[in-house]
Tab-separated table of C-alpha atoms in Angstrom:
chain	number	residue	atom	x	y	z
A	12	MET	CA	46.096	-57.143	17.751
A	13	SER	CA	49.199	-55.509	19.201
A	14	GLU	CA	49.128	-52.425	21.395
A	15	ASN	CA	50.887	-50.479	18.644
A	16	ASN	CA	48.203	-51.411	16.111
A	17	ARG	CA	45.418	-50.366	18.491
A	18	ASP	CA	47.115	-47.034	19.131
A	19	GLY	CA	47.582	-46.548	15.410
A	20	ASN	CA	43.911	-47.271	14.667
A	21	ARG	CA	42.798	-44.918	17.441
A	22	ALA	CA	45.016	-42.146	16.099
A	23	ALA	CA	43.688	-42.708	12.568
A	24	ARG	CA	40.066	-42.444	13.800
A	25	GLU	CA	40.876	-39.237	15.673
A	26	ARG	CA	42.515	-37.747	12.592
A	27	LEU	CA	39.476	-38.693	10.514
A	28	LEU	CA	37.117	-37.054	12.994
A	29	GLN	CA	39.266	-33.921	13.085
A	30	GLN	CA	39.311	-33.779	9.293
A	31	ARG	CA	35.522	-34.106	9.158
A	32	GLU	CA	35.136	-31.211	11.590
A	33	LEU	CA	37.528	-29.105	9.531
A	34	ASP	CA	35.578	-29.950	6.376
A	35	LYS	CA	32.303	-28.922	8.055
A	36	ALA	CA	33.823	-25.627	9.177
A	37	ARG	CA	35.181	-24.934	5.683
A	38	GLU	CA	31.789	-25.676	4.108
A	39	LYS	CA	30.053	-23.334	6.548
A	40	ARG	CA	32.515	-20.549	5.741
A	41	ARG	CA	32.102	-21.254	2.024
A	42	ARG	CA	28.294	-20.899	2.231
A	43	LEU	CA	28.604	-17.648	4.143
A	44	LEU	CA	31.060	-16.288	1.589
A	45	ILE	CA	28.782	-17.283	-1.291
A	46	VAL	CA	25.816	-15.499	0.296
A	47	SER	CA	27.841	-12.400	1.081
A	48	ALA	CA	29.440	-12.296	-2.360
A	49	ALA	CA	26.073	-12.688	-4.058
A	50	VAL	CA	24.575	-9.885	-1.998
A	51	VAL	CA	27.486	-7.561	-2.686
A	52	GLY	CA	27.673	-8.539	-6.351
A	53	VAL	CA	24.145	-7.351	-7.103
A	54	LEU	CA	24.376	-4.153	-5.067
A	55	GLY	CA	25.725	-2.210	-8.051
A	56	LEU	CA	22.719	-3.220	-10.141
A	57	ALA	CA	20.339	-2.267	-7.367
A	58	ALA	CA	21.945	1.151	-7.013
A	59	VAL	CA	21.760	1.801	-10.759
A	60	VAL	CA	18.135	0.743	-10.844
A	61	GLY	CA	17.403	3.092	-7.947
A	62	VAL	CA	18.994	6.067	-9.675
A	63	ILE	CA	17.302	5.426	-13.025
A	64	ALA	CA	13.895	4.678	-11.529
A	65	ALA	CA	14.029	7.805	-9.396
A	66	GLY	CA	14.198	9.869	-12.562
A	67	THR	CA	11.550	8.021	-14.550
A	68	GLY	CA	8.573	8.970	-12.458
A	69	GLY	CA	5.791	6.722	-13.608
A	70	LYS	CA	2.230	6.331	-12.393
A	71	ASP	CA	2.886	6.873	-8.726
A	72	ASP	CA	0.503	9.731	-7.965
A	73	ALA	CA	-1.498	8.445	-5.009
A	74	SER	CA	-4.433	10.652	-5.959
A	75	GLU	CA	-4.926	8.610	-9.147
A	76	ALA	CA	-5.505	5.431	-7.169
A	77	GLY	CA	-7.939	6.739	-4.581
A	78	PRO	CA	-7.515	7.509	-0.891
A	79	VAL	CA	-4.505	6.198	1.014
A	80	ILE	CA	-5.621	3.161	3.020
A	81	ALA	CA	-2.890	1.821	5.284
A	82	PRO	CA	-2.851	-1.919	5.984
A	83	SER	CA	-4.004	-3.020	9.408
A	84	GLY	CA	-1.216	-2.735	11.956
A	85	ALA	CA	0.991	-0.452	9.857
A	86	GLU	CA	3.103	1.842	12.023
A	87	GLY	CA	5.388	4.853	11.941
A	88	GLU	CA	5.030	8.227	10.269
A	89	GLU	CA	2.095	8.091	7.840
A	90	GLN	CA	1.712	4.384	8.758
A	91	LEU	CA	4.191	3.226	6.109
A	92	ALA	CA	6.084	0.576	8.129
A	93	LEU	CA	4.969	-3.040	8.424
A	94	PRO	CA	6.340	-4.425	11.716
A	95	ALA	CA	7.486	-7.914	12.614
A	96	GLY	CA	8.745	-9.177	15.949
A	97	ALA	CA	8.356	-7.875	19.491
A	98	SER	CA	7.506	-4.183	19.575
A	99	ASP	CA	9.859	-3.700	22.544
A	100	ALA	CA	12.833	-5.552	21.029
A	101	PRO	CA	16.046	-3.668	21.818
A	102	SER	CA	17.102	-3.286	18.158
A	103	THR	CA	15.254	-2.420	14.950
A	104	LEU	CA	16.131	-3.518	11.430
A	105	THR	CA	14.576	-1.313	8.740
A	106	ILE	CA	14.410	-2.875	5.272
A	107	TRP	CA	13.380	-0.946	2.156
A	108	GLU	CA	12.537	-3.466	-0.573
A	109	ASP	CA	10.952	-3.961	-3.990
A	110	PHE	CA	9.416	-7.363	-4.665
A	111	ARG	CA	10.794	-7.308	-8.244
A	112	CYS	CA	14.311	-6.343	-7.113
A	113	PRO	CA	16.829	-9.207	-7.581
A	114	ALA	CA	19.215	-7.794	-4.955
A	115	CYS	CA	16.341	-7.792	-2.470
A	116	ALA	CA	15.672	-11.463	-3.207
A	117	VAL	CA	19.345	-12.329	-2.708
A	118	PHE	CA	19.334	-10.516	0.627
A	119	GLU	CA	16.039	-11.996	1.830
A	120	ASN	CA	16.755	-15.546	0.715
A	121	GLY	CA	20.237	-15.413	2.215
A	122	PHE	CA	19.371	-13.759	5.524
A	123	ARG	CA	15.791	-14.952	6.117
A	124	ASP	CA	16.611	-17.636	8.680
A	125	THR	CA	18.900	-15.297	10.614
A	126	ILE	CA	16.327	-12.497	10.716
A	127	HIS	CA	13.579	-14.892	11.815
A	128	GLU	CA	15.855	-16.337	14.489
A	129	LEU	CA	16.600	-12.876	15.892
A	130	THR	CA	12.966	-11.751	15.815
A	131	ASP	CA	11.743	-15.006	17.390
A	132	ALA	CA	14.280	-14.521	20.202
A	133	GLY	CA	13.034	-10.984	20.906
A	134	GLN	CA	16.401	-9.518	19.906
A	135	LEU	CA	15.209	-7.731	16.798
A	136	ARG	CA	12.182	-5.880	15.501
A	137	VAL	CA	11.866	-5.511	11.736
A	138	GLU	CA	10.205	-2.640	9.883
A	139	TYR	CA	9.483	-3.559	6.280
A	140	ARG	CA	9.021	-0.624	3.894
A	141	LEU	CA	8.054	-1.040	0.260
A	142	ALA	CA	9.319	0.634	-2.905
A	143	THR	CA	8.471	0.223	-6.617
A	144	LEU	CA	11.748	0.967	-8.401
A	145	ILE	CA	11.707	-1.848	-10.948
A	146	ASP	CA	8.340	-0.801	-12.399
A	147	GLY	CA	9.921	2.542	-13.238
A	148	ARG	CA	13.011	0.919	-14.737
A	149	PHE	CA	11.548	-1.900	-16.831
A	150	GLY	CA	7.875	-0.952	-17.048
A	151	GLY	CA	4.926	-3.004	-15.911
A	152	SER	CA	3.235	-2.985	-12.523
A	153	GLY	CA	4.633	-6.033	-10.722
A	154	SER	CA	6.322	-4.011	-7.964
A	155	LEU	CA	3.078	-2.166	-7.225
A	156	ARG	CA	0.793	-5.177	-7.553
A	157	ALA	CA	2.999	-7.392	-5.361
A	158	ALA	CA	3.318	-4.662	-2.725
A	159	ASN	CA	-0.459	-4.201	-2.668
A	160	ALA	CA	-0.929	-7.966	-2.302
A	161	ALA	CA	1.608	-8.006	0.541
A	162	ALA	CA	-0.328	-5.201	2.240
A	163	CYS	CA	-3.485	-7.297	1.824
A	164	ALA	CA	-1.636	-10.164	3.506
A	165	GLN	CA	-0.783	-7.755	6.343
A	166	ASP	CA	-4.523	-7.154	6.794
A	167	ALA	CA	-4.859	-10.895	7.351
A	168	GLY	CA	-1.917	-11.016	9.773
A	169	LYS	CA	0.198	-13.009	7.308
A	170	PHE	CA	2.554	-10.433	5.821
A	171	VAL	CA	5.835	-12.107	6.771
A	172	PRO	CA	5.080	-15.599	5.386
A	173	TYR	CA	3.609	-14.115	2.195
A	174	HIS	CA	6.550	-11.719	1.871
A	175	ASP	CA	8.870	-14.737	2.093
A	176	VAL	CA	6.875	-16.672	-0.516
A	177	LEU	CA	7.078	-13.755	-2.964
A	178	TYR	CA	10.866	-13.641	-2.708
A	179	GLN	CA	11.152	-17.412	-2.966
A	180	ASN	CA	9.142	-17.250	-6.217
A	181	GLN	CA	10.443	-13.987	-7.663
A	182	PRO	CA	10.403	-13.900	-11.488
A	183	PRO	CA	13.345	-12.532	-13.504
A	184	GLU	CA	13.714	-8.776	-13.124
A	185	THR	CA	12.434	-8.000	-16.638
A	186	ASP	CA	9.492	-10.411	-16.306
A	187	ASP	CA	6.399	-8.611	-15.005
A	188	ALA	CA	4.759	-11.816	-13.754
A	189	PHE	CA	3.848	-10.137	-10.448
A	190	GLY	CA	1.777	-7.662	-12.466
A	191	ASN	CA	-0.787	-10.452	-12.802
A	192	ASN	CA	-3.110	-10.533	-9.779
A	193	ALA	CA	-3.975	-14.155	-10.534
A	194	ARG	CA	-0.325	-15.108	-9.973
A	195	LEU	CA	-0.255	-13.251	-6.657
A	196	VAL	CA	-3.413	-15.043	-5.530
A	197	GLU	CA	-1.923	-18.364	-6.653
A	198	LEU	CA	1.145	-17.750	-4.483
A	199	ALA	CA	-1.120	-16.897	-1.553
A	200	GLY	CA	-2.140	-20.547	-1.641
A	201	LYS	CA	1.311	-21.366	-0.274
A	202	VAL	CA	0.469	-19.494	2.963
A	203	GLU	CA	-1.964	-21.353	5.160
A	204	GLY	CA	-5.272	-19.524	5.542
A	205	LEU	CA	-4.389	-16.526	3.339
A	206	ASP	CA	-6.304	-17.301	0.136
A	207	THR	CA	-9.712	-16.066	1.247
A	208	PRO	CA	-12.454	-14.029	-0.490
A	209	ALA	CA	-11.360	-10.968	1.546
A	210	PHE	CA	-7.752	-11.318	0.400
A	211	ARG	CA	-8.735	-11.854	-3.227
A	212	SER	CA	-11.012	-8.834	-3.182
A	213	CYS	CA	-8.273	-6.690	-1.637
A	214	VAL	CA	-5.798	-7.778	-4.314
A	215	GLU	CA	-8.173	-7.385	-7.262
A	216	GLN	CA	-9.428	-3.966	-6.146
A	217	GLY	CA	-5.952	-2.614	-5.413
A	218	ARG	CA	-7.134	-1.568	-1.982
A	219	HIS	CA	-3.682	-0.406	-0.859
A	220	ASP	CA	-2.335	0.924	-4.173
A	221	SER	CA	-2.297	4.538	-2.965
A	222	TRP	CA	-0.561	3.488	0.235
A	223	VAL	CA	2.114	1.703	-1.812
A	224	ASN	CA	2.511	4.788	-4.009
A	225	LYS	CA	2.903	6.947	-0.920
A	226	SER	CA	5.598	4.633	0.418
A	227	ALA	CA	7.384	4.709	-2.944
A	228	GLU	CA	7.252	8.507	-2.920
A	229	VAL	CA	8.852	8.652	0.529
A	230	PHE	CA	11.590	6.304	-0.671
A	231	ARG	CA	12.304	8.411	-3.768
A	232	ASN	CA	12.495	11.557	-1.664
A	233	GLY	CA	14.803	9.934	0.881
A	234	ASP	CA	18.565	9.707	0.815
A	235	PHE	CA	18.655	6.146	-0.527
A	236	SER	CA	20.819	4.736	-3.318
A	237	GLY	CA	18.695	1.727	-4.173
A	238	THR	CA	17.045	-1.410	-2.852
A	239	PRO	CA	17.554	-3.162	-0.592
A	240	THR	CA	18.372	-0.430	1.884
A	241	VAL	CA	19.013	-2.078	5.258
A	242	LEU	CA	19.436	-0.076	8.462
A	243	LEU	CA	20.217	-1.447	11.921
A	244	ASN	CA	19.051	1.099	14.497
A	245	GLY	CA	19.218	3.726	11.763
A	246	GLU	CA	22.763	2.836	10.639
A	247	PRO	CA	23.303	1.356	7.138
A	248	VAL	CA	24.626	-2.215	7.211
A	249	PHE	CA	24.240	-3.268	3.569
A	250	PRO	CA	26.621	-4.158	2.011
A	251	GLN	CA	28.819	-3.497	5.032
A	252	LYS	CA	29.002	-1.825	8.443
A	253	GLY	CA	32.226	0.039	8.977
A	254	THR	CA	34.971	-2.234	7.691
A	255	GLU	CA	32.999	-5.487	8.086
A	256	GLN	CA	31.088	-7.066	5.195
A	257	ILE	CA	27.520	-8.119	5.888
A	258	SER	CA	26.929	-11.837	6.444
A	259	PRO	CA	24.477	-13.809	8.574
A	260	GLU	CA	27.185	-14.254	11.219
A	261	ASN	CA	28.057	-10.545	11.261
A	262	LEU	CA	24.414	-9.502	11.419
A	263	LYS	CA	24.025	-11.648	14.537
A	264	LYS	CA	27.187	-10.156	15.979
A	265	TRP	CA	26.097	-6.567	15.302
A	266	VAL	CA	22.705	-7.162	16.914
A	267	THR	CA	24.343	-8.824	19.935
A	268	GLU	CA	26.696	-5.846	20.336
A	269	ALA	CA	23.857	-3.344	20.001
A	270	ASN	CA	21.751	-5.249	22.542
A	271	GLU	CA	24.435	-5.687	25.195
A	272	GLY	CA	22.912	-5.218	28.650
A	273	LYS	CA	19.356	-4.996	27.270
A	274	LYS	CA	16.516	-7.447	27.793
A	275	PRO	CA	14.864	-9.256	24.869
A	276	GLY	CA	11.503	-7.935	23.764
A	277	THR	CA	8.324	-9.795	24.617
A	278	ALA	CA	5.476	-7.479	23.528
A	279	GLN	CA	3.966	-8.746	20.306
A	280	PRO	CA	2.052	-6.350	18.042
A	281	PRO	CA	-1.745	-6.683	18.219
A	282	ALA	CA	-3.392	-8.925	15.662
A	283	PRO	CA	-4.794	-7.034	12.650
A	284	ALA	CA	-8.461	-6.203	12.922
A	285	ALA	CA	-10.760	-8.329	10.832
A	286	SER	CA	-11.727	-6.592	7.574
């Protein structure tokens, strides 16, 4: 083989490698754009649902469901926040969600890995707060029942994995499948060690129903347009922060900027007390 042929083959291989890298970069950008577009595309629906549900009322009087019993480890004013990540992380992401809300599922399923990565690295603490807007909009009790089951999972120290399972198996918005406690217990089987007699009893008895109703009341009385409402250190970031659209990459960037010069958190919240 001549020197010219060898040089030509080498150049062809280099061009092929460069093209593959360009293709990978384009695919990564395409996935990020799809996630961001999907999140933004359902925001209008979420906002409408929030407005309508806020005016429908519904059975959300905590006194009808017994005393308010906060899940183990709940924090904040009136113990309405369920924390995840190091308690001394330099930034806090507050997420108001409804387990029946399709926009919430798009956000969670698109940003889950990024949020877990940031919490695992001690860069971010998450405060999950629960609302029940879709019950008020379409009827049924799936928002309430799923939120109570998630609070029961918090008692067992397994809120985050169960929370993720619920969003990965969310029924259509108008389908009240989460209103069936048997379905919620079935999904608990996907979280190692969660499906126990204590968890089942908590779900069936609606142990935290009044707590969920109290959380929903605080959401309705707050200055929120719908779910999900996502705040980074108190500043709204969904669907955008300033002029930048939310995406997994931008969320990482915003957290990095907010944490500049600060040490990662290391203090983990105490394990929930056995019930």
